[in-house]
């Protein structure tokens, strides 16, 4: 039997950097250039296999607009990972990202896995944030770092794969993290998943 | 259903049922929200205006002025209450005349599949209130007073109060954007479907609920949080969307359970006077649910105030008190209701030793002064003897510190068995009124259901009465006779009659399907054949409109047969019929 682990993940970052597009690329493998700004937050799930475990990502895609800023703690509370997104063509969005890192450090869950995604890497002509600067910053805070393109499906699955890798392993007794449970394949279980 | 069907290394895709991953914007805004709630409002106290709606979502919700006013008044404690802090309670209001009914028509599939007690209200709204009153020097009055109110046609009291517990404290801190976010999240919820277990994401938490269905085994165990200890972050599993803790609600009334059940069954006019809107509304809702699975068909108001639009109608002295149950808190009502036959005055819960003090039955004449003591003011004598063993068991349970859920389960089971013992003879008799299956023939309109005869029914009681399933002794016959005069009987009979008519219709369709059409067609004139085609078509449309549970194969077969009959006609008639 596989272990099923539910992992709460939230996406944070400035408005318009492509948080929802990243989620849509990951969950549905689709892209819509005219996506509406998120209100509050959207919730989606996707299950992937990682080694001998199933990781069910419970993804909270938060709104980037300033007026929703105060709501963020509800979404990163209890999260196993946070993906902080910036737009490589907007220096300002990288500064916002640093503020999110600070906030998570002060108020976020103690062992939260942080991933930094420099989105819109297909627009490298308009680049304002150098890959090296971003990578150095990410390394300095021990965060996952990737440049992504939700539009061209670059590195999207990789972000989540790296999160899977960094999630603490459940030891043999299952006692340590306590985050997994046996995936049973009885009817009641399949019913749980179909709604 | 192998989750690894589309495996690809190293992060393999698995199949995910798509329902919760619908892209926002794939459905009209507010459409999913409206399958749960009519609206969410914030009611505040304005020094000049009194109570006023400060905020409402959806902003274009269609509420009449009267409805708005009612919501405002009923969202605040009626009389001065010293209770500082947070209070939750429920109310129910009648939809204004002329207001467009529910957008969910009478043939709503939800209402078809949900237990009658959980159906969507057609002419009423529920209000679920989270009221906060705290000292605030920055406000002129010295107090911050605000209510967050969920307005819905669904009686999901437990779900909506749990939801309020999650969202209201956050709202009071983070204000409008918070409510906007919550509404948007609710607009992503899957619609309630009886029998389904649903994940309802809100504010970073996933609530898990199961919507009961009419096919559920009664008295079965509710949803359990089985993997609680292993699941982090766990979904928040609600064991029930609508059931209240009956034991807690009836703590001071345990010795009167039999009377309460009979009063509810008979739809007697009852007033609950409670020290707070919370106690008032919980007691009324618990009472109404005590005759489940039977539907309480009279009006009930968990929290009724002098500002209610039905205040005059319900308190007029020119007519006998109406068949309603009202929950009130304002002591003013003692005078208003002193002529009502049953008034239950609840006080703060008192203990005698380690047992909750039980209210005494008192003479109605004593109900006059504002400082009236708590008690059950009635001259009502129960038809059945009370179940002393049950009362003893419950009281012992308190002393032995049996968990409240277990006490509640005992009480709920007792009430369920009582209601079922009462209703089974009625169901059995009603079934005998159904025409025999063999009397349903293809070429005649189905035979009629025989009319309900009270005397004939009484005659069945000797051999097939409630004594088969209940040990309770007493005047069951008298109870049935009174029940026949109550709106609850009327509601039950109408519903069953409708179901039987539909069943008959269904049988007829099936019989037609199996009939030898060729043989029938042989000696028929064109007129008769055309008439048959039109009749069959009408039957099919009716079956679809009423959403009769016709098997697909029956429908297909019937469709096929209609085509065959049309084919047997001359060509000009064929074209005419096919065009229609």
mmCIF file with all atom_site columns, C-alpha atoms in Angstrom, chain B residues 123-200:
data_model
loop_
_atom_site.group_PDB
_atom_site.id
_atom_site.type_symbol
_atom_site.label_atom_id
_atom_site.label_alt_id
_atom_site.label_comp_id
_atom_site.label_asym_id
_atom_site.label_entity_id
_atom_site.label_seq_id
_atom_site.pdbx_PDB_ins_code
_atom_site.Cartn_x
_atom_site.Cartn_y
_atom_site.Cartn_z
_atom_site.occupancy
_atom_site.B_iso_or_equiv
_atom_site.pdbx_formal_charge
_atom_site.auth_seq_id
_atom_site.auth_comp_id
_atom_site.auth_asym_id
_atom_site.auth_atom_id
_atom_site.pdbx_PDB_model_num
ATOM 1  C CA . UNK B 1 123 ? -41.285 30.305 1.300  1.00 0.00 ? 123 UNK B CA 1
ATOM 2  C CA . UNK B 1 124 ? -38.951 30.899 4.243  1.00 0.00 ? 124 UNK B CA 1
ATOM 3  C CA . UNK B 1 125 ? -35.365 31.830 4.912  1.00 0.00 ? 125 UNK B CA 1
ATOM 4  C CA . UNK B 1 126 ? -33.167 30.795 7.770  1.00 0.00 ? 126 UNK B CA 1
ATOM 5  C CA . UNK B 1 127 ? -30.808 33.296 9.315  1.00 0.00 ? 127 UNK B CA 1
ATOM 6  C CA . UNK B 1 128 ? -27.718 32.050 11.113 1.00 0.00 ? 128 UNK B CA 1
ATOM 7  C CA . UNK B 1 129 ? -26.237 34.767 13.295 1.00 0.00 ? 129 UNK B CA 1
ATOM 8  C CA . UNK B 1 130 ? -22.866 35.410 14.876 1.00 0.00 ? 130 UNK B CA 1
ATOM 9  C CA . UNK B 1 131 ? -23.270 38.424 17.142 1.00 0.00 ? 131 UNK B CA 1
ATOM 10 C CA . UNK B 1 132 ? -20.354 40.208 18.774 1.00 0.00 ? 132 UNK B CA 1
ATOM 11 C CA . UNK B 1 133 ? -20.757 42.705 21.583 1.00 0.00 ? 133 UNK B CA 1
ATOM 12 C CA . UNK B 1 134 ? -17.605 44.108 23.157 1.00 0.00 ? 134 UNK B CA 1
ATOM 13 C CA . UNK B 1 135 ? -16.662 47.264 25.013 1.00 0.00 ? 135 UNK B CA 1
ATOM 14 C CA . UNK B 1 136 ? -15.247 49.843 22.618 1.00 0.00 ? 136 UNK B CA 1
ATOM 15 C CA . UNK B 1 137 ? -14.502 53.340 23.862 1.00 0.00 ? 137 UNK B CA 1
ATOM 16 C CA . UNK B 1 138 ? -14.061 54.639 20.321 1.00 0.00 ? 138 UNK B CA 1
ATOM 17 C CA . UNK B 1 139 ? -17.777 54.127 19.658 1.00 0.00 ? 139 UNK B CA 1
ATOM 18 C CA . UNK B 1 140 ? -20.321 56.644 20.966 1.00 0.00 ? 140 UNK B CA 1
ATOM 19 C CA . UNK B 1 141 ? -22.375 53.975 22.662 1.00 0.00 ? 141 UNK B CA 1
ATOM 20 C CA . UNK B 1 142 ? -19.346 52.511 24.310 1.00 0.00 ? 142 UNK B CA 1
ATOM 21 C CA . UNK B 1 143 ? -19.954 49.142 22.704 1.00 0.00 ? 143 UNK B CA 1
ATOM 22 C CA . UNK B 1 144 ? -19.071 47.474 19.449 1.00 0.00 ? 144 UNK B CA 1
ATOM 23 C CA . UNK B 1 145 ? -22.174 45.565 18.337 1.00 0.00 ? 145 UNK B CA 1
ATOM 24 C CA . UNK B 1 146 ? -22.270 43.730 15.069 1.00 0.00 ? 146 UNK B CA 1
ATOM 25 C CA . UNK B 1 147 ? -23.719 40.581 13.571 1.00 0.00 ? 147 UNK B CA 1
ATOM 26 C CA . UNK B 1 148 ? -22.521 38.481 10.692 1.00 0.00 ? 148 UNK B CA 1
ATOM 27 C CA . UNK B 1 149 ? -25.560 36.709 9.241  1.00 0.00 ? 149 UNK B CA 1
ATOM 28 C CA . UNK B 1 150 ? -25.817 33.829 6.771  1.00 0.00 ? 150 UNK B CA 1
ATOM 29 C CA . UNK B 1 151 ? -29.211 33.717 5.054  1.00 0.00 ? 151 UNK B CA 1
ATOM 30 C CA . UNK B 1 152 ? -30.143 30.388 3.496  1.00 0.00 ? 152 UNK B CA 1
ATOM 31 C CA . UNK B 1 153 ? -33.053 28.189 2.500  1.00 0.00 ? 153 UNK B CA 1
ATOM 32 C CA . UNK B 1 154 ? -31.188 25.149 3.811  1.00 0.00 ? 154 UNK B CA 1
ATOM 33 C CA . UNK B 1 155 ? -31.678 24.058 7.433  1.00 0.00 ? 155 UNK B CA 1
ATOM 34 C CA . UNK B 1 156 ? -28.017 23.122 7.861  1.00 0.00 ? 156 UNK B CA 1
ATOM 35 C CA . UNK B 1 157 ? -27.793 24.628 11.330 1.00 0.00 ? 157 UNK B CA 1
ATOM 36 C CA . UNK B 1 158 ? -24.647 22.806 12.337 1.00 0.00 ? 158 UNK B CA 1
ATOM 37 C CA . UNK B 1 159 ? -22.746 23.452 9.126  1.00 0.00 ? 159 UNK B CA 1
ATOM 38 C CA . UNK B 1 160 ? -23.580 27.138 8.999  1.00 0.00 ? 160 UNK B CA 1
ATOM 39 C CA . UNK B 1 161 ? -22.778 27.760 12.647 1.00 0.00 ? 161 UNK B CA 1
ATOM 40 C CA . UNK B 1 162 ? -19.459 25.938 12.233 1.00 0.00 ? 162 UNK B CA 1
ATOM 41 C CA . UNK B 1 163 ? -18.783 28.073 9.184  1.00 0.00 ? 163 UNK B CA 1
ATOM 42 C CA . UNK B 1 164 ? -19.590 31.211 11.192 1.00 0.00 ? 164 UNK B CA 1
ATOM 43 C CA . UNK B 1 165 ? -17.188 30.127 13.911 1.00 0.00 ? 165 UNK B CA 1
ATOM 44 C CA . UNK B 1 166 ? -14.458 30.015 11.294 1.00 0.00 ? 166 UNK B CA 1
ATOM 45 C CA . UNK B 1 167 ? -15.220 33.173 9.396  1.00 0.00 ? 167 UNK B CA 1
ATOM 46 C CA . UNK B 1 168 ? -16.832 35.611 11.831 1.00 0.00 ? 168 UNK B CA 1
ATOM 47 C CA . UNK B 1 169 ? -13.835 36.203 14.140 1.00 0.00 ? 169 UNK B CA 1
ATOM 48 C CA . UNK B 1 170 ? -11.635 36.739 11.073 1.00 0.00 ? 170 UNK B CA 1
ATOM 49 C CA . UNK B 1 171 ? -14.214 39.041 9.543  1.00 0.00 ? 171 UNK B CA 1
ATOM 50 C CA . UNK B 1 172 ? -14.459 41.262 12.618 1.00 0.00 ? 172 UNK B CA 1
ATOM 51 C CA . UNK B 1 173 ? -10.709 41.718 12.425 1.00 0.00 ? 173 UNK B CA 1
ATOM 52 C CA . UNK B 1 174 ? -10.104 41.937 8.689  1.00 0.00 ? 174 UNK B CA 1
ATOM 53 C CA . UNK B 1 175 ? -13.417 43.330 7.462  1.00 0.00 ? 175 UNK B CA 1
ATOM 54 C CA . UNK B 1 176 ? -14.701 43.610 3.933  1.00 0.00 ? 176 UNK B CA 1
ATOM 55 C CA . UNK B 1 177 ? -11.951 41.897 1.921  1.00 0.00 ? 177 UNK B CA 1
ATOM 56 C CA . UNK B 1 178 ? -12.344 38.918 4.211  1.00 0.00 ? 178 UNK B CA 1
ATOM 57 C CA . UNK B 1 179 ? -16.034 38.587 3.475  1.00 0.00 ? 179 UNK B CA 1
ATOM 58 C CA . UNK B 1 180 ? -15.420 39.058 -0.224 1.00 0.00 ? 180 UNK B CA 1
ATOM 59 C CA . UNK B 1 181 ? -12.881 36.245 -0.113 1.00 0.00 ? 181 UNK B CA 1
ATOM 60 C CA . UNK B 1 182 ? -15.216 33.952 1.818  1.00 0.00 ? 182 UNK B CA 1
ATOM 61 C CA . UNK B 1 183 ? -18.097 34.527 -0.593 1.00 0.00 ? 183 UNK B CA 1
ATOM 62 C CA . UNK B 1 184 ? -15.795 33.830 -3.483 1.00 0.00 ? 184 UNK B CA 1
ATOM 63 C CA . UNK B 1 185 ? -14.638 30.618 -1.874 1.00 0.00 ? 185 UNK B CA 1
ATOM 64 C CA . UNK B 1 186 ? -18.214 29.495 -1.230 1.00 0.00 ? 186 UNK B CA 1
ATOM 65 C CA . UNK B 1 187 ? -18.896 30.215 -4.887 1.00 0.00 ? 187 UNK B CA 1
ATOM 66 C CA . UNK B 1 188 ? -16.341 27.500 -5.661 1.00 0.00 ? 188 UNK B CA 1
ATOM 67 C CA . UNK B 1 189 ? -18.010 24.899 -3.444 1.00 0.00 ? 189 UNK B CA 1
ATOM 68 C CA . UNK B 1 190 ? -19.673 21.975 -5.183 1.00 0.00 ? 190 UNK B CA 1
ATOM 69 C CA . UNK B 1 191 ? -23.469 22.233 -4.845 1.00 0.00 ? 191 UNK B CA 1
ATOM 70 C CA . UNK B 1 192 ? -25.063 20.134 -2.116 1.00 0.00 ? 192 UNK B CA 1
ATOM 71 C CA . UNK B 1 193 ? -26.076 16.740 -3.490 1.00 0.00 ? 193 UNK B CA 1
ATOM 72 C CA . UNK B 1 194 ? -27.831 14.267 -1.182 1.00 0.00 ? 194 UNK B CA 1
ATOM 73 C CA . UNK B 1 195 ? -25.656 11.250 -0.484 1.00 0.00 ? 195 UNK B CA 1
ATOM 74 C CA . UNK B 1 196 ? -22.395 12.982 -1.367 1.00 0.00 ? 196 UNK B CA 1
ATOM 75 C CA . UNK B 1 197 ? -19.459 13.700 0.888  1.00 0.00 ? 197 UNK B CA 1
ATOM 76 C CA . UNK B 1 198 ? -18.179 17.138 -0.017 1.00 0.00 ? 198 UNK B CA 1
ATOM 77 C CA . UNK B 1 199 ? -14.982 19.049 0.614  1.00 0.00 ? 199 UNK B CA 1
ATOM 78 C CA . UNK B 1 200 ? -15.737 22.695 1.272  1.00 0.00 ? 200 UNK B CA 1
#
